[in-house]
Structure formats: structure tokens, C-alpha cells
Amino acid sequence: MTHVVSENCILCKYTDCVDVCPVDCFIEGPNMLVIDPDECIDCAVCIPECPANAIFAEEDLPGDQLAFIKINAELARANGWKALTKSKPALPGADEQNGKPGKTQHLQR
Ligand code: F3S
């Protein structure tokens, strides 16, 4: 089991999640964070911190978000993606993007 960052993080990237993670398992890409499934200890403290409600326990992921299990695992190892351990400003326009459907097409790897 792990926790998973889902679609609504894309184009928001609020980063509040990283400040509470005790094992620094968040990995940053250009417009999304993912969770390294090999580091996550399933403490769940990040879930309520995300203003986009983008983080789920793997077993609680909505059915249309199941692809993000693989996306998190893959991108946690992707070239150029690095651990982020301190929050920083959200992406410009994050509040406008929060909750918009169909953001997966905008995921930058
Ligand atoms: Fe993304 Fe939410 Fe963290 S939008 S960067 S999972 S606080």
C-alpha cells in the first residue's frame, strides 16, 4: 500500500503536502508532485493538507484515478524529478485550475 497523488494536483502543485511528510517521499515534476511508493509509510498526514484534495490512500482512490498508481511509481523515478522537502508557492493560476476536469492531458513529464 501507498498513498497516491491524483489528477487534481496537475497545474496546481500547492506543495502544502511536503511540509508534513515525515519521510520526504514527495517528488516534484514541472506541474505535479508524486509520492514515491517505496518511501511512503502510509501515515496519511498529507491528505488533509492538500487544498486540491488530490491525495488518497491507494485503496481509496476513485475508480477514474487508478492510473495514477502507476504514474506516481513511474514519475518518482523519472529523469529530472527530484524530492521536494519544503513547500513553495503554488503554480500561477492554481486556484482557477483546482477542480477542473481533464487535467491529465496537461501532465508534464
Ligand atoms: Fe499537489 Fe496537493 Fe501537494 S496540489 S503538491 S498534492 S498539496
Short mmCIF file of N, CA and C and ligand atoms in Angstrom, two decimals:
data_model
loop_
_atom_site.label_atom_id
_atom_site.label_comp_id
_atom_site.label_asym_id
_atom_site.label_seq_id
_atom_site.Cartn_x
_atom_site.Cartn_y
_atom_site.Cartn_z
N MET A 1 0.84 -1.20 0.00
CA MET A 1 0.00 0.00 0.00
C MET A 1 0.87 1.25 0.00
N THR A 2 0.32 2.26 -0.56
CA THR A 2 0.99 3.56 -0.52
C THR A 2 -0.09 4.63 -0.60
N HIS A 3 0.33 5.85 -0.55
CA HIS A 3 -0.58 6.94 -0.87
C HIS A 3 -0.22 7.45 -2.27
N VAL A 4 -1.20 8.08 -2.89
CA VAL A 4 -1.07 8.41 -4.31
C VAL A 4 -1.55 9.85 -4.54
N VAL A 5 -0.78 10.61 -5.32
CA VAL A 5 -1.22 11.93 -5.75
C VAL A 5 -2.00 11.77 -7.05
N SER A 6 -3.19 12.34 -7.10
CA SER A 6 -4.07 12.14 -8.25
C SER A 6 -4.14 13.39 -9.13
N GLU A 7 -5.00 13.30 -10.13
CA GLU A 7 -5.04 14.28 -11.23
C GLU A 7 -5.15 15.74 -10.79
N ASN A 8 -5.86 16.00 -9.73
CA ASN A 8 -6.13 17.41 -9.42
C ASN A 8 -4.91 18.18 -8.95
N CYS A 9 -3.81 17.48 -8.69
CA CYS A 9 -2.55 18.20 -8.38
C CYS A 9 -2.00 18.91 -9.61
N ILE A 10 -2.27 18.35 -10.79
CA ILE A 10 -1.70 18.89 -12.03
C ILE A 10 -2.17 20.34 -12.22
N LEU A 11 -1.22 21.20 -12.53
CA LEU A 11 -1.45 22.63 -12.76
C LEU A 11 -1.79 23.41 -11.48
N CYS A 12 -1.79 22.73 -10.32
CA CYS A 12 -1.99 23.40 -9.03
C CYS A 12 -0.67 23.38 -8.24
N LYS A 13 -0.23 22.17 -7.89
CA LYS A 13 1.03 21.97 -7.17
C LYS A 13 1.16 22.92 -5.98
N TYR A 14 0.22 22.80 -5.07
CA TYR A 14 0.22 23.70 -3.90
C TYR A 14 1.42 23.46 -2.97
N THR A 15 1.86 22.25 -2.88
CA THR A 15 3.04 21.80 -2.10
C THR A 15 2.88 21.84 -0.57
N ASP A 16 1.69 22.14 -0.07
CA ASP A 16 1.48 22.07 1.40
C ASP A 16 1.80 20.67 1.93
N CYS A 17 1.60 19.68 1.09
CA CYS A 17 1.78 18.28 1.48
C CYS A 17 3.20 17.99 1.96
N VAL A 18 4.19 18.62 1.36
CA VAL A 18 5.57 18.22 1.66
C VAL A 18 6.00 18.62 3.06
N ASP A 19 5.41 19.67 3.60
CA ASP A 19 5.84 20.14 4.92
C ASP A 19 5.47 19.18 6.05
N VAL A 20 4.49 18.33 5.82
CA VAL A 20 4.07 17.43 6.90
C VAL A 20 4.58 16.00 6.71
N CYS A 21 5.18 15.72 5.56
CA CYS A 21 5.62 14.34 5.30
C CYS A 21 6.84 13.99 6.15
N PRO A 22 6.73 12.96 7.00
CA PRO A 22 7.85 12.63 7.88
C PRO A 22 8.98 11.89 7.18
N VAL A 23 8.74 11.41 5.96
CA VAL A 23 9.77 10.63 5.29
C VAL A 23 10.20 11.24 3.95
N ASP A 24 9.78 12.47 3.70
CA ASP A 24 10.20 13.19 2.48
C ASP A 24 9.99 12.36 1.21
N CYS A 25 8.77 11.87 1.06
CA CYS A 25 8.53 10.97 -0.09
C CYS A 25 7.90 11.67 -1.29
N PHE A 26 7.75 13.00 -1.23
CA PHE A 26 7.17 13.70 -2.38
C PHE A 26 8.25 14.05 -3.40
N ILE A 27 7.94 13.79 -4.66
CA ILE A 27 8.88 14.01 -5.76
C ILE A 27 8.25 15.03 -6.71
N GLU A 28 9.03 16.02 -7.08
CA GLU A 28 8.49 17.14 -7.86
C GLU A 28 8.82 17.06 -9.34
N GLY A 29 7.78 17.26 -10.14
CA GLY A 29 7.95 17.45 -11.57
C GLY A 29 7.52 18.85 -11.95
N PRO A 30 7.46 19.14 -13.26
CA PRO A 30 7.18 20.51 -13.69
C PRO A 30 5.83 21.05 -13.21
N ASN A 31 4.78 20.23 -13.25
CA ASN A 31 3.49 20.77 -12.82
C ASN A 31 2.68 19.82 -11.95
N MET A 32 3.39 18.92 -11.28
CA MET A 32 2.72 17.98 -10.36
C MET A 32 3.75 17.40 -9.40
N LEU A 33 3.28 16.97 -8.24
CA LEU A 33 4.10 16.15 -7.35
C LEU A 33 3.56 14.73 -7.37
N VAL A 34 4.44 13.78 -7.14
CA VAL A 34 4.00 12.40 -6.93
C VAL A 34 4.60 11.89 -5.63
N ILE A 35 4.09 10.76 -5.17
CA ILE A 35 4.60 10.11 -3.97
C ILE A 35 5.41 8.89 -4.37
N ASP A 36 6.61 8.79 -3.81
CA ASP A 36 7.44 7.61 -4.05
C ASP A 36 6.87 6.45 -3.24
N PRO A 37 6.32 5.44 -3.92
CA PRO A 37 5.66 4.35 -3.18
C PRO A 37 6.63 3.53 -2.33
N ASP A 38 7.91 3.60 -2.64
CA ASP A 38 8.88 2.85 -1.85
C ASP A 38 9.25 3.56 -0.55
N GLU A 39 8.92 4.85 -0.46
CA GLU A 39 9.27 5.63 0.73
C GLU A 39 8.06 5.91 1.63
N CYS A 40 6.87 6.00 1.02
CA CYS A 40 5.65 6.34 1.77
C CYS A 40 5.38 5.31 2.86
N ILE A 41 5.08 5.81 4.07
CA ILE A 41 4.79 4.90 5.18
C ILE A 41 3.30 4.87 5.53
N ASP A 42 2.48 5.45 4.66
CA ASP A 42 1.02 5.40 4.83
C ASP A 42 0.56 6.07 6.12
N CYS A 43 1.22 7.15 6.49
CA CYS A 43 0.80 7.83 7.72
C CYS A 43 -0.44 8.68 7.50
N ALA A 44 -0.67 9.10 6.26
CA ALA A 44 -1.89 9.82 5.87
C ALA A 44 -1.95 11.28 6.33
N VAL A 45 -0.90 11.79 6.95
CA VAL A 45 -0.98 13.17 7.43
C VAL A 45 -1.08 14.18 6.29
N CYS A 46 -0.62 13.81 5.09
CA CYS A 46 -0.67 14.74 3.96
C CYS A 46 -2.08 14.94 3.41
N ILE A 47 -2.95 13.97 3.61
CA ILE A 47 -4.27 14.01 2.96
C ILE A 47 -5.03 15.31 3.28
N PRO A 48 -5.20 15.67 4.55
CA PRO A 48 -5.98 16.88 4.82
C PRO A 48 -5.24 18.17 4.50
N GLU A 49 -3.93 18.10 4.25
CA GLU A 49 -3.16 19.31 3.97
C GLU A 49 -3.34 19.80 2.54
N CYS A 50 -3.77 18.95 1.63
CA CYS A 50 -3.82 19.32 0.22
C CYS A 50 -5.07 20.13 -0.10
N PRO A 51 -4.89 21.41 -0.53
CA PRO A 51 -6.05 22.23 -0.84
C PRO A 51 -6.83 21.73 -2.05
N ALA A 52 -6.21 20.86 -2.83
CA ALA A 52 -6.87 20.32 -4.02
C ALA A 52 -7.48 18.93 -3.76
N ASN A 53 -7.38 18.46 -2.53
CA ASN A 53 -7.88 17.11 -2.19
C ASN A 53 -7.40 16.07 -3.20
N ALA A 54 -6.12 16.15 -3.52
CA ALA A 54 -5.57 15.30 -4.58
C ALA A 54 -4.93 14.02 -4.06
N ILE A 55 -4.78 13.89 -2.74
CA ILE A 55 -4.04 12.75 -2.20
C ILE A 55 -5.00 11.72 -1.59
N PHE A 56 -4.78 10.48 -1.97
CA PHE A 56 -5.62 9.38 -1.49
C PHE A 56 -4.74 8.22 -1.06
N ALA A 57 -5.23 7.46 -0.07
CA ALA A 57 -4.66 6.13 0.13
C ALA A 57 -4.99 5.32 -1.12
N GLU A 58 -4.06 4.49 -1.51
CA GLU A 58 -4.25 3.72 -2.74
C GLU A 58 -5.61 3.01 -2.77
N GLU A 59 -6.00 2.47 -1.65
CA GLU A 59 -7.26 1.71 -1.61
C GLU A 59 -8.49 2.60 -1.69
N ASP A 60 -8.31 3.89 -1.46
CA ASP A 60 -9.45 4.83 -1.50
C ASP A 60 -9.51 5.62 -2.80
N LEU A 61 -8.59 5.37 -3.72
CA LEU A 61 -8.57 6.13 -4.97
C LEU A 61 -9.89 5.96 -5.73
N PRO A 62 -10.47 7.05 -6.21
CA PRO A 62 -11.65 6.91 -7.07
C PRO A 62 -11.29 6.09 -8.31
N GLY A 63 -12.27 5.40 -8.84
CA GLY A 63 -12.04 4.50 -9.96
C GLY A 63 -11.40 5.17 -11.16
N ASP A 64 -11.75 6.42 -11.40
CA ASP A 64 -11.19 7.10 -12.58
C ASP A 64 -9.79 7.65 -12.33
N GLN A 65 -9.24 7.37 -11.15
CA GLN A 65 -7.90 7.85 -10.82
C GLN A 65 -6.89 6.71 -10.67
N LEU A 66 -7.31 5.50 -10.98
CA LEU A 66 -6.43 4.35 -10.72
C LEU A 66 -5.15 4.39 -11.54
N ALA A 67 -5.16 5.06 -12.68
CA ALA A 67 -3.95 5.17 -13.49
C ALA A 67 -2.84 5.89 -12.74
N PHE A 68 -3.21 6.67 -11.73
CA PHE A 68 -2.20 7.44 -11.01
C PHE A 68 -1.34 6.58 -10.09
N ILE A 69 -1.75 5.36 -9.81
CA ILE A 69 -0.87 4.47 -9.04
C ILE A 69 0.41 4.25 -9.84
N LYS A 70 0.24 3.92 -11.11
CA LYS A 70 1.40 3.69 -11.98
C LYS A 70 2.14 5.00 -12.27
N ILE A 71 1.39 6.06 -12.49
CA ILE A 71 2.01 7.36 -12.79
C ILE A 71 2.90 7.80 -11.63
N ASN A 72 2.43 7.66 -10.39
CA ASN A 72 3.26 8.02 -9.24
C ASN A 72 4.53 7.17 -9.18
N ALA A 73 4.37 5.85 -9.34
CA ALA A 73 5.53 4.96 -9.26
C ALA A 73 6.54 5.27 -10.35
N GLU A 74 6.04 5.54 -11.56
CA GLU A 74 6.95 5.81 -12.68
C GLU A 74 7.66 7.15 -12.53
N LEU A 75 6.89 8.17 -12.23
CA LEU A 75 7.47 9.52 -12.21
C LEU A 75 8.36 9.74 -10.98
N ALA A 76 8.15 8.96 -9.93
CA ALA A 76 9.05 9.05 -8.77
C ALA A 76 10.48 8.68 -9.14
N ARG A 77 10.61 7.97 -10.27
CA ARG A 77 11.95 7.55 -10.75
C ARG A 77 12.35 8.27 -12.04
N ALA A 78 11.55 9.23 -12.47
CA ALA A 78 11.79 9.85 -13.78
C ALA A 78 12.97 10.81 -13.74
N ASN A 79 13.62 10.92 -14.88
CA ASN A 79 14.73 11.86 -15.02
C ASN A 79 14.27 13.27 -14.73
N GLY A 80 15.02 13.95 -13.89
CA GLY A 80 14.71 15.35 -13.61
C GLY A 80 13.70 15.57 -12.50
N TRP A 81 13.02 14.50 -12.05
CA TRP A 81 12.08 14.63 -10.94
C TRP A 81 12.87 14.43 -9.65
N LYS A 82 12.70 15.37 -8.71
CA LYS A 82 13.53 15.33 -7.50
C LYS A 82 12.67 15.50 -6.25
N ALA A 83 13.16 15.01 -5.14
CA ALA A 83 12.44 15.14 -3.88
C ALA A 83 12.26 16.62 -3.53
N LEU A 84 11.07 16.96 -3.08
CA LEU A 84 10.80 18.32 -2.58
C LEU A 84 10.47 18.18 -1.10
N THR A 85 11.19 18.89 -0.27
CA THR A 85 11.02 18.70 1.17
C THR A 85 10.51 19.96 1.87
N LYS A 86 10.39 21.05 1.12
CA LYS A 86 9.90 22.29 1.73
C LYS A 86 8.90 22.91 0.77
N SER A 87 7.80 23.39 1.30
CA SER A 87 6.77 23.96 0.43
C SER A 87 7.26 25.22 -0.26
N LYS A 88 6.64 25.54 -1.37
CA LYS A 88 6.95 26.74 -2.12
C LYS A 88 5.65 27.24 -2.74
N PRO A 89 5.65 28.42 -3.35
CA PRO A 89 4.39 28.93 -3.87
C PRO A 89 3.75 27.98 -4.89
N ALA A 90 2.43 27.93 -4.87
CA ALA A 90 1.70 27.13 -5.85
C ALA A 90 1.94 27.67 -7.25
N LEU A 91 1.59 26.87 -8.25
CA LEU A 91 1.73 27.34 -9.63
C LEU A 91 0.80 28.53 -9.87
N PRO A 92 1.18 29.46 -10.75
CA PRO A 92 0.28 30.57 -11.07
C PRO A 92 -1.04 30.03 -11.62
N GLY A 93 -2.13 30.58 -11.15
CA GLY A 93 -3.45 30.13 -11.61
C GLY A 93 -3.94 28.87 -10.94
N ALA A 94 -3.25 28.44 -9.87
CA ALA A 94 -3.63 27.19 -9.21
C ALA A 94 -5.09 27.20 -8.75
N ASP A 95 -5.53 28.29 -8.19
CA ASP A 95 -6.91 28.31 -7.68
C ASP A 95 -7.92 28.17 -8.81
N GLU A 96 -7.59 28.70 -9.98
CA GLU A 96 -8.51 28.57 -11.13
C GLU A 96 -8.52 27.13 -11.65
N GLN A 97 -7.37 26.45 -11.53
CA GLN A 97 -7.27 25.08 -12.04
C GLN A 97 -7.81 24.04 -11.07
N ASN A 98 -7.92 24.43 -9.80
CA ASN A 98 -8.35 23.48 -8.77
C ASN A 98 -9.76 22.97 -9.08
N GLY A 99 -9.85 21.67 -9.32
CA GLY A 99 -11.15 21.04 -9.56
C GLY A 99 -11.54 20.92 -11.02
N LYS A 100 -10.74 21.48 -11.91
CA LYS A 100 -11.07 21.35 -13.33
C LYS A 100 -10.89 19.89 -13.78
N PRO A 101 -11.79 19.38 -14.58
CA PRO A 101 -11.65 18.01 -15.07
C PRO A 101 -10.66 17.93 -16.24
N GLY A 102 -10.20 16.74 -16.52
CA GLY A 102 -9.40 16.51 -17.72
C GLY A 102 -8.00 17.09 -17.69
N LYS A 103 -7.40 17.18 -16.51
CA LYS A 103 -6.07 17.81 -16.43
C LYS A 103 -4.93 16.85 -16.77
N THR A 104 -5.23 15.57 -16.84
CA THR A 104 -4.15 14.61 -17.10
C THR A 104 -3.44 14.91 -18.42
N GLN A 105 -4.17 15.42 -19.39
CA GLN A 105 -3.55 15.75 -20.67
C GLN A 105 -2.47 16.84 -20.53
N HIS A 106 -2.50 17.59 -19.44
CA HIS A 106 -1.53 18.65 -19.24
C HIS A 106 -0.32 18.22 -18.41
N LEU A 107 -0.31 16.96 -17.97
CA LEU A 107 0.80 16.49 -17.14
C LEU A 107 2.10 16.58 -17.91
N GLN A 108 3.04 17.30 -17.37
CA GLN A 108 4.36 17.41 -17.99
C GLN A 108 5.31 16.45 -17.30
N ARG A 109 5.91 15.62 -18.11
CA ARG A 109 6.86 14.65 -17.57
C ARG A 109 8.25 15.18 -17.74
FE1 F3S B 1 -0.25 18.60 -5.19
FE2 F3S B 1 -1.88 18.90 -3.16
FE3 F3S B 1 0.66 18.54 -2.73
S1 F3S B 1 -1.98 20.02 -5.08
S2 F3S B 1 1.64 19.45 -4.48
S3 F3S B 1 -0.70 17.07 -3.68
S4 F3S B 1 -0.66 19.90 -1.59
#
